[in-house]
Amino acid sequence: MKKFIMIIAATIIQIAASAATPQQCQCPTPELQKKAEQQAQQRIKKAAERQEHQIKFVVNMLKLDDATAAKFTPIYREYLKAKSNMRRAGMKNRRPQKGNITDAEAAKIVKERLNASQKILDIREKYYNKMAKVITPTQLLKIYDMEQNFDNKMRSMWGNRTQGKHQGAGAHHPGPHRQGNKRTAQQEK
């Protein structure tokens, strides 16, 4: 489960990183433009590889036989792609990092987030109906539970990262006392 969560985390991070396409790059030289295009292609390839690992993990987790896996895999791949595209589009709706925003800007951001949440829900419902023709409701619940656990871990991870920015040095790397290591200062000497 931890391996899957790490794969999902890496996929989301990769998708966020690949949101900046080479067309957006204002590279001063053709060599830098070519390098940017190659890097974008590598990010896309790595994201696709992670997605395939995720699909294999889910097929194994659900213990699908070959025939069921052959029917399920293209649907699940399509589902992941639809969610990824929606998330990438949602990256535009983030709150500005610095400065105050007006009530009108805040209202617009909230509305956009509600719309994005509805679109994700629509995607889940659409693919629930497709996947329910291939796997059992219990297996679907396992997928959704896994996604929820992953989302919670990501929120926690990003929350810890944000807190670390405000806590100063060492916030990202807790010392032995925070990791459950009960060694005393004298034992460490």
PDB file of C-alpha atoms in Angstrom, residues 27-162:
ATOM      1  CA  CYS A  27      13.990  29.858 -24.081  1.00  0.00           C
ATOM      2  CA  PRO A  28      16.512  32.235 -25.624  1.00  0.00           C
ATOM      3  CA  THR A  29      18.298  29.694 -27.829  1.00  0.00           C
ATOM      4  CA  PRO A  30      17.227  26.763 -30.037  1.00  0.00           C
ATOM      5  CA  GLU A  31      19.492  24.467 -27.986  1.00  0.00           C
ATOM      6  CA  LEU A  32      17.677  25.362 -24.763  1.00  0.00           C
ATOM      7  CA  GLN A  33      14.324  24.979 -26.521  1.00  0.00           C
ATOM      8  CA  LYS A  34      15.321  21.502 -27.711  1.00  0.00           C
ATOM      9  CA  LYS A  35      16.510  20.594 -24.220  1.00  0.00           C
ATOM     10  CA  ALA A  36      13.201  21.811 -22.743  1.00  0.00           C
ATOM     11  CA  GLU A  37      11.276  19.695 -25.256  1.00  0.00           C
ATOM     12  CA  GLN A  38      13.368  16.625 -24.412  1.00  0.00           C
ATOM     13  CA  GLN A  39      12.773  17.172 -20.698  1.00  0.00           C
ATOM     14  CA  ALA A  40       9.027  17.504 -21.303  1.00  0.00           C
ATOM     15  CA  GLN A  41       9.061  14.238 -23.263  1.00  0.00           C
ATOM     16  CA  GLN A  42      10.958  12.517 -20.453  1.00  0.00           C
ATOM     17  CA  ARG A  43       8.414  13.766 -17.890  1.00  0.00           C
ATOM     18  CA  ILE A  44       5.553  12.475 -20.024  1.00  0.00           C
ATOM     19  CA  LYS A  45       7.270   9.108 -20.430  1.00  0.00           C
ATOM     20  CA  LYS A  46       7.953   8.800 -16.688  1.00  0.00           C
ATOM     21  CA  ALA A  47       4.366   9.769 -15.848  1.00  0.00           C
ATOM     22  CA  ALA A  48       3.098   7.083 -18.230  1.00  0.00           C
ATOM     23  CA  GLU A  49       5.416   4.515 -16.628  1.00  0.00           C
ATOM     24  CA  ARG A  50       4.177   5.420 -13.154  1.00  0.00           C
ATOM     25  CA  GLN A  51       0.601   5.155 -14.333  1.00  0.00           C
ATOM     26  CA  GLU A  52       1.284   1.653 -15.663  1.00  0.00           C
ATOM     27  CA  HIS A  53       2.808   0.682 -12.312  1.00  0.00           C
ATOM     28  CA  GLN A  54      -0.268   2.033 -10.582  1.00  0.00           C
ATOM     29  CA  ILE A  55      -2.554   0.008 -12.851  1.00  0.00           C
ATOM     30  CA  LYS A  56      -0.557  -3.169 -12.205  1.00  0.00           C
ATOM     31  CA  PHE A  57      -0.678  -2.499  -8.477  1.00  0.00           C
ATOM     32  CA  VAL A  58      -4.468  -2.124  -8.525  1.00  0.00           C
ATOM     33  CA  VAL A  59      -4.924  -5.261 -10.656  1.00  0.00           C
ATOM     34  CA  ASN A  60      -2.783  -7.203  -8.165  1.00  0.00           C
ATOM     35  CA  MET A  61      -4.501  -5.646  -5.148  1.00  0.00           C
ATOM     36  CA  LEU A  62      -7.911  -6.649  -6.521  1.00  0.00           C
ATOM     37  CA  LYS A  63      -6.581 -10.104  -7.454  1.00  0.00           C
ATOM     38  CA  LEU A  64      -8.119  -9.934 -10.907  1.00  0.00           C
ATOM     39  CA  ASP A  65      -7.850 -12.910 -13.237  1.00  0.00           C
ATOM     40  CA  ASP A  66      -6.363 -12.331 -16.701  1.00  0.00           C
ATOM     41  CA  ALA A  67      -9.719 -12.010 -18.471  1.00  0.00           C
ATOM     42  CA  THR A  68     -11.083  -9.491 -15.963  1.00  0.00           C
ATOM     43  CA  ALA A  69      -7.797  -7.587 -15.886  1.00  0.00           C
ATOM     44  CA  ALA A  70      -7.881  -7.313 -19.691  1.00  0.00           C
ATOM     45  CA  LYS A  71     -11.331  -5.687 -19.510  1.00  0.00           C
ATOM     46  CA  PHE A  72     -10.609  -3.558 -16.439  1.00  0.00           C
ATOM     47  CA  THR A  73      -7.206  -2.124 -17.390  1.00  0.00           C
ATOM     48  CA  PRO A  74      -8.267   0.089 -20.335  1.00  0.00           C
ATOM     49  CA  ILE A  75     -11.196   1.484 -18.334  1.00  0.00           C
ATOM     50  CA  TYR A  76      -9.022   2.217 -15.308  1.00  0.00           C
ATOM     51  CA  ARG A  77      -6.317   3.770 -17.495  1.00  0.00           C
ATOM     52  CA  GLU A  78      -8.940   6.036 -19.065  1.00  0.00           C
ATOM     53  CA  TYR A  79     -10.245   6.921 -15.589  1.00  0.00           C
ATOM     54  CA  LEU A  80      -6.763   7.862 -14.353  1.00  0.00           C
ATOM     55  CA  LYS A  81      -6.154   9.964 -17.445  1.00  0.00           C
ATOM     56  CA  ALA A  82      -9.461  11.805 -17.037  1.00  0.00           C
ATOM     57  CA  LYS A  83      -8.699  12.552 -13.375  1.00  0.00           C
ATOM     58  CA  SER A  84      -5.170  13.640 -14.233  1.00  0.00           C
ATOM     59  CA  ASN A  85      -6.393  16.017 -16.922  1.00  0.00           C
ATOM     60  CA  MET A  86      -8.938  17.460 -14.512  1.00  0.00           C
ATOM     61  CA  ARG A  87      -6.290  17.963 -11.818  1.00  0.00           C
ATOM     62  CA  ARG A  88      -3.953  19.603 -14.294  1.00  0.00           C
ATOM     63  CA  ALA A  89      -6.709  22.010 -15.304  1.00  0.00           C
ATOM     64  CA  GLY A  90      -7.425  22.630 -11.610  1.00  0.00           C
ATOM     65  CA  MET A  91      -3.827  23.688 -10.998  1.00  0.00           C
ATOM     66  CA  LYS A  92      -4.786  27.023 -12.559  1.00  0.00           C
ATOM     67  CA  ASN A  93      -7.319  27.631  -9.792  1.00  0.00           C
ATOM     68  CA  ARG A  94      -4.870  27.769  -6.931  1.00  0.00           C
ATOM     69  CA  ARG A  95      -4.968  30.652  -4.520  1.00  0.00           C
ATOM     70  CA  PRO A  96      -2.345  33.321  -5.116  1.00  0.00           C
ATOM     71  CA  GLN A  97       0.675  32.733  -2.883  1.00  0.00           C
ATOM     72  CA  LYS A  98       1.362  36.317  -1.886  1.00  0.00           C
ATOM     73  CA  GLY A  99      -0.730  39.307  -1.085  1.00  0.00           C
ATOM     74  CA  ASN A 100      -4.340  39.757  -0.250  1.00  0.00           C
ATOM     75  CA  ILE A 101      -7.081  38.997  -2.708  1.00  0.00           C
ATOM     76  CA  THR A 102     -10.365  40.762  -3.101  1.00  0.00           C
ATOM     77  CA  ASP A 103     -13.677  39.210  -2.165  1.00  0.00           C
ATOM     78  CA  ALA A 104     -14.554  38.986  -5.850  1.00  0.00           C
ATOM     79  CA  GLU A 105     -11.331  37.084  -6.597  1.00  0.00           C
ATOM     80  CA  ALA A 106     -11.930  34.789  -3.623  1.00  0.00           C
ATOM     81  CA  ALA A 107     -15.507  34.135  -4.752  1.00  0.00           C
ATOM     82  CA  LYS A 108     -14.269  33.289  -8.244  1.00  0.00           C
ATOM     83  CA  ILE A 109     -11.675  30.847  -6.859  1.00  0.00           C
ATOM     84  CA  VAL A 110     -14.266  29.160  -4.621  1.00  0.00           C
ATOM     85  CA  LYS A 111     -16.672  28.826  -7.570  1.00  0.00           C
ATOM     86  CA  GLU A 112     -13.920  27.356  -9.759  1.00  0.00           C
ATOM     87  CA  ARG A 113     -12.987  24.866  -7.036  1.00  0.00           C
ATOM     88  CA  LEU A 114     -16.613  23.820  -6.623  1.00  0.00           C
ATOM     89  CA  ASN A 115     -16.862  23.317 -10.376  1.00  0.00           C
ATOM     90  CA  ALA A 116     -13.657  21.273 -10.360  1.00  0.00           C
ATOM     91  CA  SER A 117     -14.955  19.136  -7.486  1.00  0.00           C
ATOM     92  CA  GLN A 118     -18.174  18.519  -9.399  1.00  0.00           C
ATOM     93  CA  LYS A 119     -16.211  17.529 -12.501  1.00  0.00           C
ATOM     94  CA  ILE A 120     -14.142  15.048 -10.479  1.00  0.00           C
ATOM     95  CA  LEU A 121     -17.364  13.640  -9.039  1.00  0.00           C
ATOM     96  CA  ASP A 122     -18.807  13.348 -12.552  1.00  0.00           C
ATOM     97  CA  ILE A 123     -15.685  11.503 -13.701  1.00  0.00           C
ATOM     98  CA  ARG A 124     -15.880   9.113 -10.745  1.00  0.00           C
ATOM     99  CA  GLU A 125     -19.558   8.427 -11.414  1.00  0.00           C
ATOM    100  CA  LYS A 126     -18.995   7.860 -15.130  1.00  0.00           C
ATOM    101  CA  TYR A 127     -16.156   5.425 -14.534  1.00  0.00           C
ATOM    102  CA  TYR A 128     -17.900   3.785 -11.589  1.00  0.00           C
ATOM    103  CA  ASN A 129     -20.627   2.762 -14.026  1.00  0.00           C
ATOM    104  CA  LYS A 130     -18.066   1.471 -16.525  1.00  0.00           C
ATOM    105  CA  MET A 131     -15.937  -0.375 -13.938  1.00  0.00           C
ATOM    106  CA  ALA A 132     -19.008  -1.843 -12.219  1.00  0.00           C
ATOM    107  CA  LYS A 133     -19.641  -3.842 -15.396  1.00  0.00           C
ATOM    108  CA  VAL A 134     -16.244  -5.523 -14.971  1.00  0.00           C
ATOM    109  CA  ILE A 135     -15.473  -5.696 -11.234  1.00  0.00           C
ATOM    110  CA  THR A 136     -17.575  -6.059  -8.103  1.00  0.00           C
ATOM    111  CA  PRO A 137     -18.797  -3.155  -5.956  1.00  0.00           C
ATOM    112  CA  THR A 138     -16.532  -4.439  -3.172  1.00  0.00           C
ATOM    113  CA  GLN A 139     -13.532  -4.155  -5.471  1.00  0.00           C
ATOM    114  CA  LEU A 140     -14.607  -0.647  -6.513  1.00  0.00           C
ATOM    115  CA  LEU A 141     -14.859   0.304  -2.868  1.00  0.00           C
ATOM    116  CA  LYS A 142     -11.277  -0.902  -2.359  1.00  0.00           C
ATOM    117  CA  ILE A 143     -10.131   1.377  -5.177  1.00  0.00           C
ATOM    118  CA  TYR A 144     -11.967   4.376  -3.751  1.00  0.00           C
ATOM    119  CA  ASP A 145     -10.725   3.641  -0.224  1.00  0.00           C
ATOM    120  CA  MET A 146      -7.188   3.399  -1.553  1.00  0.00           C
ATOM    121  CA  GLU A 147      -7.587   6.738  -3.332  1.00  0.00           C
ATOM    122  CA  GLN A 148      -9.005   8.341  -0.186  1.00  0.00           C
ATOM    123  CA  ASN A 149      -6.093   7.045   1.900  1.00  0.00           C
ATOM    124  CA  PHE A 150      -3.685   8.364  -0.679  1.00  0.00           C
ATOM    125  CA  ASP A 151      -5.383  11.769  -0.790  1.00  0.00           C
ATOM    126  CA  ASN A 152      -5.254  11.987   3.008  1.00  0.00           C
ATOM    127  CA  LYS A 153      -1.551  11.099   3.021  1.00  0.00           C
ATOM    128  CA  MET A 154      -0.854  13.695   0.334  1.00  0.00           C
ATOM    129  CA  ARG A 155      -2.722  16.370   2.286  1.00  0.00           C
ATOM    130  CA  SER A 156      -0.773  15.426   5.375  1.00  0.00           C
ATOM    131  CA  MET A 157       2.519  15.456   3.486  1.00  0.00           C
ATOM    132  CA  TRP A 158       1.830  18.859   1.921  1.00  0.00           C
ATOM    133  CA  GLY A 159       0.579  20.186   5.251  1.00  0.00           C
ATOM    134  CA  ASN A 160       3.784  19.068   6.946  1.00  0.00           C
ATOM    135  CA  ARG A 161       5.798  20.671   4.195  1.00  0.00           C
ATOM    136  CA  THR A 162       3.967  23.968   4.618  1.00  0.00           C
TER     137      THR A 162
END
